[in-house]
């Protein structure tokens, strides 16, 4: 009770664990223990609700055997003072986990204000889980060739549409965001068809886990369920089967761990670079990573850090003396001219020509977005970097750089023509990285921005003209 009394009483508090206290009718247990009586008074003082009562009344969370008798109680509980929407508490009574305690899973939703709901809608593109593919297979000839062929055939209609929009500009701005989404979806589908997607690893993922171990675990649980539901002499048989399955499963886990460790050691012996990288990783794991906090709670910490990051990006750090303005667009053969004039027609396919080349026809004006230059820039993009909100990485673009460079040349020209960049290129996922000093000061955190790789290519293409 001393530990429980030391917990501060804050809004939206959740407390869970093995309390070793029986609360009787409050949870549907058979009796009230002395510790349970003291805990009931503490719950009333803190206005805390035991979710086991309304959500799983009478379902044991601990089942054991004493003196050849099955005994059960409700001592593992969820406590909260929050208002929950659609709460659900699942107690895994049919899983054999090598423990007398049962696995409890609580799921619920929070009530959100209209303001927070509207903000969540606008930022949906940046909050959903990152999409992953088996990109290592792009190093194999057959999957890589399939990826290139699929992208080439799938992107042909989009390429024709971009050409038409640039060569025959409409009266109003075309749906550039939709065009960018189409390009992303083409890359997604091409990766799905060639190398396949890969679901994110769950938090409980283990390197040594195999399908054989999964089958052994399922067989152990199946024997346990049969024992729970058996009667008479069958109960003895299935308990014996469960014990044997549990022993076999534990031994298989030990063997798998040993083989995984031996394989890991051999890989370090044969690859010095991997050994150094692993040593650095182990060293970082033992270092404490600082996170920003505030005495007034996490909500205030979020507001303070948000204000700090906004001050970093508000432009006051830019030099007072700025570079000169870019040249007059009309002198560059760009797709727009002086006010009142009709847009010039640009053909990025002719961008490989130098400005000093011979005169071009109306349909082959010089563009600053050369496919050859874009292909070179794609090849120079760094790898093994976190993607932006569109999930696109440099490793995905390098194998298709030849076809992609022509498509991006038209897309970048269209963006230049209408002075508009897709919204995904203008959004970044910002993460504060602690540098040194006092971790409670937001100024000691340096933000990093994860932006779209297409935005980076556009910036690199425009940098010679800035």
Coordinates of C-alpha atoms in Angstrom, one line a residue:
X1 CA 0.0 0.0 0.0
X2 CA 3.0 2.3 0.5
X3 CA 3.8 2.0 -3.2
X4 CA 0.2 2.7 -4.3
X5 CA 0.0 5.7 -1.9
X6 CA 3.1 7.2 -3.5
X7 CA 1.6 7.3 -7.0
X8 CA 0.4 10.9 -7.8
X9 CA -3.3 11.4 -8.6
X10 CA -3.4 12.8 -12.1
X11 CA -6.1 12.9 -14.8
X12 CA -6.3 10.0 -17.2
X13 CA -4.2 7.7 -14.9
X14 CA -3.8 4.0 -15.6
X15 CA -2.4 1.5 -13.2
X16 CA -2.1 -2.2 -14.0
X17 CA -0.3 -5.2 -12.6
X18 CA -0.5 -8.0 -10.0
X19 CA -1.8 -6.3 -6.8
X20 CA -2.1 -9.6 -4.9
X21 CA -5.4 -8.3 -3.4
X22 CA -8.8 -9.9 -3.6
X23 CA -11.7 -7.4 -3.8
X24 CA -14.7 -9.7 -3.5
X25 CA -17.9 -8.5 -5.2
X26 CA -16.1 -5.5 -6.7
X27 CA -14.4 -7.8 -9.2
X28 CA -16.5 -10.9 -8.8
X29 CA -14.0 -12.7 -6.6
X30 CA -15.0 -15.3 -4.0
X31 CA -13.7 -13.4 -1.0
X32 CA -12.1 -10.2 0.3
X33 CA -8.5 -10.5 1.6
X34 CA -7.1 -8.1 4.2
X35 CA -5.0 -6.4 1.6
X36 CA -8.1 -6.2 -0.6
X37 CA -10.0 -4.3 2.1
X38 CA -7.2 -1.8 2.4
X39 CA -7.0 -1.4 -1.4
X40 CA -10.7 -0.8 -1.6
X41 CA -10.5 2.1 0.7
X42 CA -7.5 3.5 -1.3
X43 CA -9.6 3.1 -4.5
X44 CA -12.5 5.1 -3.0
X45 CA -10.2 7.9 -1.9
X46 CA -8.6 8.2 -5.3
X47 CA -11.9 7.8 -7.3
X48 CA -10.3 4.9 -9.3
X49 CA -12.3 2.3 -11.1
X50 CA -11.3 -1.4 -11.3
X51 CA -12.0 -2.2 -14.9
X52 CA -12.1 -6.0 -14.2
X53 CA -15.5 -5.5 -12.4
X54 CA -17.6 -4.1 -15.3
X55 CA -15.6 -5.6 -18.2
X56 CA -14.6 -9.1 -16.9
X57 CA -16.7 -9.7 -13.8
X58 CA -15.9 -13.0 -12.1
X59 CA -13.2 -14.1 -14.6
X60 CA -10.1 -15.4 -12.8
X61 CA -6.8 -13.8 -13.6
X62 CA -4.8 -16.4 -11.5
X63 CA -5.3 -20.1 -11.7
X64 CA -3.1 -22.6 -9.8
X65 CA -3.0 -25.9 -7.9
X66 CA -2.6 -26.3 -4.2
X67 CA -3.0 -29.7 -2.5
X68 CA -4.3 -31.3 -5.7
X69 CA -7.1 -28.7 -5.9
X70 CA -7.5 -26.0 -8.6
X71 CA -7.6 -22.5 -7.0
X72 CA -8.4 -19.2 -8.7
X73 CA -8.6 -15.5 -7.8
X74 CA -8.7 -12.1 -9.4
X75 CA -5.5 -10.3 -8.4
X76 CA -4.3 -8.9 -11.8
X77 CA -6.3 -5.7 -12.5
X78 CA -6.5 -2.5 -14.5
X79 CA -7.3 0.7 -12.6
X80 CA -8.1 4.1 -14.1
X81 CA -9.9 7.4 -13.4
X82 CA -10.3 8.1 -17.2
X83 CA -13.5 8.1 -19.2
X84 CA -13.2 5.5 -21.9
X85 CA -15.1 4.8 -25.1
X86 CA -15.9 1.2 -26.0
X87 CA -13.5 -0.4 -23.5
X88 CA -12.8 -4.1 -23.7
X89 CA -10.8 -6.3 -21.4
X90 CA -9.8 -9.8 -22.7
X91 CA -8.4 -12.4 -20.4
X92 CA -6.6 -15.3 -22.2
X93 CA -7.9 -18.2 -20.1
X94 CA -6.9 -20.8 -22.7
X95 CA -3.2 -19.8 -23.3
X96 CA -0.4 -21.8 -21.6
X97 CA 2.2 -19.2 -20.8
X98 CA 4.2 -21.1 -18.2
X99 CA 2.7 -19.0 -15.4
X100 CA -0.4 -19.2 -13.2
X101 CA -1.3 -15.7 -14.2
X102 CA -3.4 -15.0 -17.2
X103 CA -2.6 -12.6 -20.0
X104 CA -4.9 -9.4 -19.8
X105 CA -5.4 -7.1 -22.8
X106 CA -7.2 -3.8 -22.5
X107 CA -8.4 -1.9 -25.5
X108 CA -10.4 1.4 -25.6
X109 CA -10.8 4.8 -27.3
X110 CA -10.5 8.3 -25.9
X111 CA -13.1 10.9 -26.4
X112 CA -11.7 13.6 -28.7
X113 CA -12.8 17.2 -29.1
X114 CA -13.8 18.4 -32.5
X115 CA -10.6 20.4 -32.8
X116 CA -8.4 17.5 -32.2
X117 CA -10.4 15.4 -34.6
X118 CA -10.0 17.9 -37.3
X119 CA -6.3 18.1 -36.7
X120 CA -6.0 14.4 -36.8
X121 CA -7.7 14.3 -40.2
X122 CA -5.3 16.8 -41.7
X123 CA -2.2 15.0 -40.4
X124 CA -3.4 11.4 -41.3
X125 CA -0.8 11.0 -44.0
X126 CA 2.1 11.4 -41.5
X127 CA 0.7 9.4 -38.5
X128 CA -0.1 6.0 -40.1
X129 CA 2.5 3.2 -39.8
X130 CA 5.4 3.2 -42.2
X131 CA 5.1 0.9 -45.2
X132 CA 8.0 -1.6 -45.7
X133 CA 9.1 -3.8 -48.5
X134 CA 11.8 -6.4 -49.0
X135 CA 14.2 -3.9 -50.6
X136 CA 17.2 -6.2 -50.2
X137 CA 15.7 -8.3 -53.0
X138 CA 16.3 -5.4 -55.4
X139 CA 19.9 -6.6 -55.5
X140 CA 18.8 -9.8 -57.2
X141 CA 18.6 -9.6 -61.0
X142 CA 15.1 -11.1 -61.6
X143 CA 13.2 -9.1 -59.0
X144 CA 15.0 -5.9 -60.0
X145 CA 14.1 -6.5 -63.7
X146 CA 10.5 -7.2 -62.8
X147 CA 10.4 -4.0 -60.7
X148 CA 11.7 -2.0 -63.7
X149 CA 9.4 -3.5 -66.2
X150 CA 6.3 -3.1 -63.9
X151 CA 7.1 0.5 -63.2
X152 CA 7.8 1.3 -66.9
X153 CA 4.4 -0.1 -68.0
X154 CA 2.4 1.3 -65.1
X155 CA 3.9 4.8 -65.4
X156 CA 3.3 5.2 -69.1
X157 CA -0.3 6.7 -68.7
X158 CA 0.9 9.1 -66.1
X159 CA 3.8 10.2 -68.3
X160 CA 1.4 11.0 -71.1
X161 CA -0.8 12.9 -68.8
X162 CA 2.1 15.0 -67.5
X163 CA 3.3 15.8 -71.0
X164 CA -0.2 16.9 -72.0
X165 CA -0.6 19.2 -69.0
X166 CA 2.8 20.8 -69.6
X167 CA 2.4 21.2 -73.4
X168 CA -1.2 22.4 -73.2
X169 CA -1.6 24.1 -69.8
X170 CA -5.3 24.3 -68.6
X171 CA -6.9 27.5 -67.5
X172 CA -6.6 26.5 -63.8
X173 CA -4.0 24.7 -61.8
X174 CA -4.1 20.9 -62.4
X175 CA -4.4 18.4 -59.5
X176 CA -0.7 18.2 -58.8
X177 CA -1.3 16.5 -55.4
X178 CA -3.3 13.8 -57.1
X179 CA -0.6 13.4 -59.8
X180 CA 2.1 13.0 -57.0
X181 CA -0.2 10.4 -55.3
X182 CA -0.5 8.5 -58.5
X183 CA 3.3 8.4 -58.8
X184 CA 3.6 7.1 -55.3
X185 CA 1.0 4.4 -55.8
X186 CA 2.7 3.3 -59.0
X187 CA 5.9 2.8 -57.0
X188 CA 4.0 1.0 -54.3
X189 CA 2.3 -1.4 -56.7
X190 CA 5.6 -2.1 -58.6
X191 CA 7.3 -3.0 -55.3
X192 CA 4.4 -5.2 -54.2
X193 CA 4.5 -7.1 -57.5
X194 CA 8.3 -7.5 -57.6
X195 CA 9.8 -7.8 -54.1
X196 CA 6.7 -7.9 -51.9
X197 CA 5.7 -5.8 -48.9
X198 CA 6.9 -6.6 -45.4
X199 CA 4.7 -6.0 -42.3
X200 CA 6.4 -4.1 -39.5
X201 CA 8.0 -6.3 -36.8
X202 CA 5.9 -6.5 -33.7
X203 CA 7.4 -5.4 -30.4
X204 CA 7.7 -9.0 -29.2
X205 CA 9.6 -10.2 -32.3
X206 CA 12.6 -12.4 -31.7
X207 CA 15.4 -13.1 -34.2
X208 CA 15.5 -16.8 -33.3
X209 CA 11.7 -17.3 -33.7
X210 CA 10.9 -19.8 -36.5
X211 CA 7.7 -21.4 -37.9
X212 CA 8.7 -24.7 -36.0
X213 CA 8.7 -22.8 -32.7
X214 CA 5.3 -21.2 -33.6
X215 CA 3.9 -24.7 -34.3
X216 CA 5.2 -26.1 -31.1
X217 CA 3.7 -23.1 -29.1
X218 CA 0.3 -23.6 -30.8
X219 CA 0.4 -27.4 -30.0
X220 CA 1.2 -26.6 -26.4
X221 CA -1.8 -24.2 -26.2
X222 CA -4.0 -26.7 -27.9
X223 CA -3.2 -29.4 -25.3
X224 CA -3.8 -26.8 -22.6
X225 CA -7.2 -26.0 -23.9
X226 CA -8.1 -29.7 -24.2
X227 CA -7.0 -30.2 -20.5
X228 CA -9.1 -27.2 -19.4
X229 CA -12.2 -28.6 -21.1
X230 CA -11.7 -32.3 -20.3
X231 CA -13.5 -34.3 -17.6
X232 CA -12.6 -37.3 -15.5
X233 CA -9.7 -39.5 -16.6
X234 CA -9.3 -37.5 -19.8
X235 CA -8.2 -34.5 -17.7
X236 CA -5.2 -36.6 -16.5
X237 CA -4.3 -37.6 -20.0
X238 CA -4.4 -34.1 -21.5
X239 CA -2.5 -32.6 -18.5
X240 CA 0.3 -35.2 -19.2
X241 CA 0.2 -34.2 -22.9
X242 CA 0.4 -30.5 -22.0
X243 CA 3.4 -31.1 -19.7
X244 CA 5.3 -33.0 -22.4
X245 CA 4.4 -30.3 -25.0
X246 CA 5.6 -27.6 -22.7
X247 CA 8.9 -29.3 -22.0
X248 CA 9.5 -29.9 -25.7
X249 CA 8.7 -26.3 -26.5
X250 CA 11.0 -24.9 -23.9
X251 CA 13.9 -27.1 -25.1
X252 CA 13.2 -26.1 -28.7
X253 CA 13.5 -22.4 -27.7
X254 CA 16.8 -23.1 -25.9
X255 CA 18.1 -24.8 -29.0
X256 CA 17.0 -22.0 -31.3
X257 CA 18.6 -19.4 -29.1
X258 CA 21.9 -21.3 -29.1
X259 CA 21.9 -21.8 -32.9
X260 CA 21.0 -18.1 -33.4
X261 CA 23.9 -17.0 -31.2
X262 CA 26.4 -19.3 -33.0
X263 CA 25.3 -17.9 -36.3
X264 CA 25.6 -14.3 -35.0
X265 CA 29.2 -15.0 -33.7
X266 CA 30.2 -16.5 -37.0
X267 CA 28.9 -13.5 -38.9
X268 CA 30.9 -11.2 -36.7
X269 CA 34.1 -13.2 -37.3
X270 CA 33.7 -13.1 -41.0
X271 CA 32.7 -9.4 -41.3
X272 CA 34.8 -6.9 -39.4
X273 CA 32.5 -4.0 -40.4
X274 CA 29.5 -5.7 -39.0
X275 CA 31.4 -6.4 -35.8
X276 CA 32.3 -2.8 -35.3
X277 CA 28.7 -1.7 -36.1
X278 CA 27.3 -4.2 -33.6
X279 CA 29.7 -3.0 -30.9
X280 CA 28.6 0.6 -31.4
X281 CA 25.0 -0.6 -31.2
X282 CA 25.6 -2.4 -28.0
X283 CA 27.4 0.6 -26.6
X284 CA 24.5 3.0 -27.5
X285 CA 22.0 0.5 -25.9
X286 CA 23.7 1.0 -22.5
X287 CA 23.7 4.8 -22.8
X288 CA 20.7 6.5 -21.3
X289 CA 18.8 8.6 -23.9
X290 CA 17.4 11.9 -22.6
X291 CA 13.8 12.8 -23.3
X292 CA 12.2 16.2 -22.7
X293 CA 9.9 16.5 -19.8
X294 CA 8.2 19.3 -17.9
X295 CA 7.2 19.6 -14.2
X296 CA 3.6 20.4 -15.3
X297 CA 3.1 17.1 -17.1
X298 CA 3.5 15.7 -20.6
X299 CA 0.9 17.9 -22.2
X300 CA 2.8 21.0 -21.2
X301 CA 6.0 19.4 -22.3
X302 CA 4.5 18.9 -25.8
X303 CA 3.4 22.6 -26.0
X304 CA 6.8 23.9 -24.8
X305 CA 8.7 21.7 -27.3
X306 CA 6.3 22.6 -30.1
X307 CA 7.0 26.3 -29.5
X308 CA 10.7 25.7 -29.5
X309 CA 10.6 23.8 -32.8
X310 CA 8.4 26.6 -34.3
X311 CA 11.0 29.2 -33.3
X312 CA 13.7 27.1 -35.0
X313 CA 11.8 27.0 -38.3
X314 CA 10.4 30.6 -38.3
X315 CA 13.3 31.9 -40.4
X316 CA 15.1 34.1 -37.9
X317 CA 18.3 31.9 -38.2
X318 CA 18.6 32.8 -41.9
X319 CA 21.4 35.2 -42.9
X320 CA 20.5 38.8 -43.2
X321 CA 22.2 39.1 -46.6
X322 CA 20.3 36.8 -48.9
X323 CA 21.4 35.5 -52.4
X324 CA 20.3 37.5 -55.4
X325 CA 17.0 36.7 -57.0
X326 CA 16.9 34.0 -59.7
X327 CA 17.1 35.2 -63.3
X328 CA 14.0 36.4 -65.1
X329 CA 12.0 33.2 -66.0
X330 CA 11.3 34.5 -69.5
X331 CA 15.0 34.5 -70.3
X332 CA 15.3 30.9 -69.4
X333 CA 12.8 29.4 -71.7
X334 CA 10.6 28.5 -68.7
X335 CA 6.9 27.4 -69.2
X336 CA 5.5 30.8 -68.3
X337 CA 6.2 34.3 -69.6
X338 CA 5.3 37.9 -68.7
X339 CA 1.8 38.6 -67.3
X340 CA -0.8 38.4 -70.1
X341 CA 1.3 36.3 -72.4
X342 CA 0.5 32.7 -73.2
X343 CA 2.6 30.0 -71.5
X344 CA 5.6 28.8 -73.3
X345 CA 5.6 25.1 -74.1
X346 CA 8.4 23.0 -72.6
X347 CA 9.7 19.6 -73.5
X348 CA 11.8 18.1 -70.8
X349 CA 12.9 15.5 -73.3
X350 CA 15.0 18.2 -74.9
X351 CA 16.6 19.3 -71.6
X352 CA 19.8 17.5 -72.3
X353 CA 20.7 20.3 -74.7
X354 CA 22.8 23.1 -73.4
X355 CA 21.7 26.7 -73.5
X356 CA 24.1 27.4 -76.3
X357 CA 22.7 24.8 -78.6
X358 CA 20.8 25.6 -81.7
X359 CA 17.3 27.0 -81.7
X360 CA 14.5 24.7 -80.7
X361 CA 11.0 24.3 -82.1
X362 CA 7.9 25.4 -80.3
X363 CA 7.6 21.9 -78.7
X364 CA 11.2 21.5 -77.5
X365 CA 12.1 24.5 -75.4
X366 CA 14.9 24.1 -72.9
X367 CA 13.9 23.0 -69.4
X368 CA 16.0 23.4 -66.3
X369 CA 15.0 19.9 -65.2
X370 CA 17.2 17.7 -67.4
X371 CA 16.4 13.9 -67.2
X372 CA 20.1 13.2 -67.4
X373 CA 20.8 15.5 -64.5
X374 CA 17.9 14.0 -62.5
X375 CA 19.2 10.5 -63.1
X376 CA 22.6 11.6 -61.9
X377 CA 21.1 13.2 -58.8
X378 CA 19.1 10.0 -58.0
X379 CA 22.3 8.0 -58.2
X380 CA 23.9 10.4 -55.6
X381 CA 21.0 10.1 -53.1
X382 CA 22.2 8.6 -49.8
X383 CA 20.8 5.3 -48.8
X384 CA 19.7 3.8 -45.5
X385 CA 17.9 7.0 -44.6
X386 CA 14.5 7.3 -43.0
X387 CA 11.8 8.2 -45.6
X388 CA 9.3 11.0 -45.4
X389 CA 5.5 10.7 -45.0
X390 CA 5.3 9.1 -48.5
X391 CA 7.4 6.1 -47.5
X392 CA 9.7 6.5 -50.5
X393 CA 13.4 5.8 -50.0
X394 CA 16.4 6.3 -52.3
X395 CA 16.8 2.5 -52.6
X396 CA 13.5 2.4 -54.4
X397 CA 14.4 5.1 -57.0
X398 CA 17.9 4.0 -58.0
X399 CA 16.8 0.9 -60.0
X400 CA 14.2 2.9 -62.0
X401 CA 16.2 6.1 -62.3
X402 CA 16.2 6.0 -66.1
X403 CA 12.4 5.9 -66.5
X404 CA 11.7 7.9 -63.4
X405 CA 14.0 10.8 -64.4
X406 CA 11.9 11.5 -67.5
X407 CA 8.7 11.3 -65.5
X408 CA 10.1 13.6 -62.8
X409 CA 11.3 16.0 -65.4
X410 CA 7.8 16.6 -66.6
X411 CA 6.4 16.6 -63.0
X412 CA 9.0 19.1 -61.8
X413 CA 8.3 21.3 -64.8
X414 CA 4.6 21.2 -64.1
X415 CA 5.3 22.3 -60.5
X416 CA 7.5 25.1 -61.7
X417 CA 5.0 26.1 -64.3
X418 CA 2.3 26.6 -61.6
X419 CA 4.6 27.6 -58.7
X420 CA 3.1 24.8 -56.6
X421 CA 4.7 21.7 -54.9
X422 CA 2.6 18.8 -53.7
X423 CA 1.6 19.0 -50.1
X424 CA 3.4 15.9 -49.1
X425 CA 6.7 17.5 -50.2
X426 CA 5.9 20.5 -48.0
X427 CA 5.3 18.4 -44.8
X428 CA 8.0 17.0 -42.6
X429 CA 8.1 14.7 -39.6
X430 CA 10.2 16.6 -37.0
X431 CA 12.0 14.8 -34.2
X432 CA 13.9 16.6 -31.5
X433 CA 17.4 15.1 -30.8
X434 CA 19.1 15.8 -27.5
X435 CA 22.6 17.2 -27.9
X436 CA 24.1 18.1 -24.6
X437 CA 23.5 20.1 -21.5
X438 CA 20.4 20.2 -19.4
X439 CA 17.8 17.8 -20.8
X440 CA 15.0 19.9 -19.3
X441 CA 15.8 22.9 -21.6
X442 CA 14.1 22.6 -25.0
X443 CA 17.0 24.7 -26.5
X444 CA 19.3 21.7 -26.0
X445 CA 17.3 19.7 -28.6
X446 CA 18.2 19.9 -32.3
X447 CA 15.3 19.0 -34.6
X448 CA 15.7 16.7 -37.6
X449 CA 13.2 16.8 -40.4
X450 CA 12.2 13.7 -42.4
X451 CA 11.0 15.0 -45.8
X452 CA 10.1 13.4 -49.1
X453 CA 13.0 12.3 -51.2
X454 CA 11.2 13.9 -54.2
X455 CA 11.4 17.2 -52.4
X456 CA 15.1 16.7 -52.0
X457 CA 15.5 16.0 -55.7
X458 CA 13.6 19.2 -56.6
X459 CA 15.8 21.2 -54.2
X460 CA 18.9 19.8 -55.7
X461 CA 17.6 20.5 -59.2
X462 CA 16.9 24.1 -58.4
X463 CA 20.0 24.8 -56.3
X464 CA 22.2 25.9 -59.4
X465 CA 19.5 28.5 -60.2
X466 CA 19.3 29.9 -56.6

